[in-house]
Amino acid sequence: MKLASHVSAPSPLPVRRRDSHVTARSFPGLVACAIALAAFAFAVPAGAEPAALDSGPATAAQIQRGKKVFNQICFACHQHNGKGMPGLFPPLAKSDFLKADPARAVWIVTHGLIGPVTVNHKKFNSAMPPQAQLSDQQVADVLTFVLNSWGNPGGHFTAAAAHQLREHQS
């Protein structure tokens, strides 16, 4: 049986057609897009009230624990210097986005982020996968590390604040 020229049989291998812009090399981008769309379904609800940062100083032990979490999970995209990857992943260093609302960082860490954001006057449009496997203490620690690194304003989260934000905004 001969198929018409515009009909193709199913194939387990990716096939590139002249009129198609999707290739095997597009697959990682499509996966990231699918993750991003799923994260979008759980966007931060309007009117959610963020918990305030704890007013006390961060401890050296908490910052060290946070650095360990950062080096295990976050550095691949945001880099060891917090500068991110130009055009791909936003910087955490001297971040105006983080400074404007540190509490939203709990949501972003635990639920991911999709779509365009502007950080330090530069646009980024990528997906951050959720890190929901982190405990409330690990979320508090890693964000405390970020808040106290690379020229950021300082401050710290407690596990209780991370838990409240995670539960309140989900």
Coordinates of C-alpha atoms in Angstrom, one line a residue:
M1 CA 0.0 0.0 0.0
K2 CA 1.4 3.4 -1.0
L3 CA 0.9 6.4 1.3
A4 CA 0.1 9.8 -0.1
S5 CA 3.1 12.1 0.0
H6 CA 1.7 14.2 2.8
V7 CA 1.0 11.1 5.0
S8 CA 3.6 9.5 7.1
A9 CA 3.6 6.2 9.0
P10 CA 4.4 6.2 12.8
S11 CA 8.0 5.8 13.5
P12 CA 9.9 5.2 16.8
L13 CA 12.6 7.5 15.5
P14 CA 12.3 11.3 15.2
V15 CA 11.9 12.2 11.5
R16 CA 12.6 15.7 10.2
R17 CA 10.4 16.9 7.5
R18 CA 11.1 19.9 5.4
D19 CA 8.0 21.7 6.6
S20 CA 8.7 21.0 10.3
H21 CA 10.6 23.0 12.8
V22 CA 10.7 20.3 15.4
T23 CA 13.7 18.1 15.4
A24 CA 15.3 15.6 17.7
R25 CA 17.4 18.5 19.0
S26 CA 14.2 20.3 20.0
F27 CA 13.2 17.5 22.4
P28 CA 15.0 19.0 25.5
G29 CA 13.4 22.3 24.9
L30 CA 10.0 20.7 24.5
V31 CA 10.5 18.9 27.8
A32 CA 11.4 22.2 29.5
C33 CA 8.3 23.8 28.0
A34 CA 6.1 21.0 29.3
I35 CA 7.6 21.3 32.8
A36 CA 7.1 25.1 32.6
L37 CA 3.5 24.7 31.5
A38 CA 2.8 22.4 34.4
A39 CA 4.4 24.8 36.8
F40 CA 2.2 27.6 35.3
A41 CA -0.9 25.7 36.4
F42 CA 0.3 26.2 40.0
A43 CA 1.1 29.9 39.7
V44 CA 1.1 32.1 42.8
P45 CA -2.5 33.0 43.6
A46 CA -3.4 36.7 43.5
G47 CA -3.6 38.3 46.9
A48 CA -1.5 35.7 48.6
E49 CA 0.1 37.3 51.6
P50 CA 3.8 36.5 52.0
A51 CA 5.4 35.9 55.4
A52 CA 8.0 38.4 56.4
L53 CA 11.6 37.5 56.7
D54 CA 12.7 36.7 60.2
S55 CA 14.1 39.9 61.7
G56 CA 17.0 38.3 63.5
P57 CA 20.4 37.8 61.9
A58 CA 21.3 34.7 60.0
T59 CA 23.6 32.3 61.6
A60 CA 26.8 31.1 60.1
A61 CA 25.6 27.5 60.4
Q62 CA 22.4 28.2 58.5
I63 CA 24.4 30.0 55.7
Q64 CA 26.8 27.0 55.5
R65 CA 23.9 24.5 55.3
G66 CA 22.3 26.7 52.6
K67 CA 25.6 26.9 50.6
K68 CA 25.7 23.1 50.6
V69 CA 22.1 22.8 49.2
F70 CA 22.9 25.5 46.7
N71 CA 26.0 23.7 45.5
Q72 CA 24.1 20.4 45.2
I73 CA 21.0 21.8 43.4
C74 CA 21.2 25.4 42.2
F75 CA 24.7 26.1 41.0
A76 CA 24.3 24.3 37.6
C77 CA 22.0 27.1 36.4
H78 CA 22.7 30.0 38.7
Q79 CA 26.5 29.3 38.9
H80 CA 28.8 29.3 41.9
N81 CA 29.1 33.1 41.7
G82 CA 25.3 33.7 41.5
K83 CA 25.5 35.4 38.1
G84 CA 23.4 32.9 36.3
M85 CA 23.9 32.3 32.6
P86 CA 23.3 35.3 30.3
G87 CA 20.1 34.9 28.3
L88 CA 19.2 31.6 29.9
F89 CA 19.1 31.7 33.7
P90 CA 18.8 34.9 35.8
P91 CA 21.4 36.0 38.3
L92 CA 20.8 35.7 42.0
A93 CA 23.7 38.1 42.6
K94 CA 22.6 41.7 43.5
S95 CA 19.1 40.6 42.3
D96 CA 16.5 43.3 42.2
F97 CA 13.9 40.6 41.6
L98 CA 14.9 38.9 44.9
K99 CA 15.2 42.2 46.8
A100 CA 11.7 43.3 45.7
D101 CA 10.0 40.3 47.4
P102 CA 12.3 37.8 49.1
A103 CA 9.2 35.8 50.3
R104 CA 8.2 34.9 46.7
A105 CA 11.5 33.0 46.4
V106 CA 10.0 30.2 48.6
W107 CA 7.3 29.7 46.1
I108 CA 9.7 29.7 43.2
V109 CA 12.0 27.2 44.9
T110 CA 9.2 24.8 45.9
H111 CA 6.9 25.2 42.9
G112 CA 9.2 26.3 40.0
L113 CA 8.8 29.2 37.7
I114 CA 7.9 29.5 34.1
G115 CA 7.9 32.3 31.7
P116 CA 9.4 35.7 31.4
V117 CA 11.0 37.5 34.3
T118 CA 13.1 40.7 34.4
V119 CA 16.1 40.6 36.7
N120 CA 18.5 43.5 37.0
H121 CA 16.9 45.1 33.9
K122 CA 17.4 42.0 31.7
K123 CA 14.7 39.7 30.4
F124 CA 14.9 35.9 30.9
N125 CA 12.4 33.4 29.6
S126 CA 13.1 29.9 30.8
A127 CA 11.8 27.3 33.2
M128 CA 13.0 26.5 36.7
P129 CA 11.9 23.1 37.8
P130 CA 10.3 22.8 41.3
Q131 CA 12.4 21.6 44.1
A132 CA 9.5 20.3 46.2
Q133 CA 11.7 17.5 47.6
L134 CA 13.5 20.0 49.8
S135 CA 12.4 20.2 53.4
D136 CA 11.2 23.5 54.8
Q137 CA 14.6 23.8 56.6
Q138 CA 16.5 23.2 53.4
V139 CA 14.4 25.9 51.6
A140 CA 15.0 28.3 54.5
D141 CA 18.7 27.5 54.5
V142 CA 19.4 27.9 50.8
L143 CA 17.4 31.1 50.5
T144 CA 19.2 32.5 53.6
F145 CA 22.5 31.6 51.8
V146 CA 21.4 33.5 48.7
L147 CA 20.1 36.5 50.6
N148 CA 23.5 36.8 52.3
S149 CA 25.7 36.3 49.3
W150 CA 26.9 38.2 46.2
G151 CA 25.8 41.7 47.3
N152 CA 22.2 40.8 48.3
P153 CA 20.6 42.7 51.2
G154 CA 20.8 40.0 53.8
G155 CA 18.1 38.5 56.0
H156 CA 17.0 35.0 56.7
F157 CA 14.1 32.6 56.6
T158 CA 13.1 30.1 59.3
A159 CA 11.8 26.7 58.5
A160 CA 8.4 27.9 59.9
A161 CA 8.3 30.8 57.5
A162 CA 9.2 28.5 54.6
H163 CA 6.5 26.1 55.6
Q164 CA 3.9 28.9 55.9
L165 CA 4.7 30.2 52.4
R166 CA 4.8 26.8 50.9
E167 CA 1.4 25.9 52.4
H168 CA -0.2 29.3 52.0
Q169 CA 0.6 29.7 48.4
S170 CA 0.0 26.2 47.2

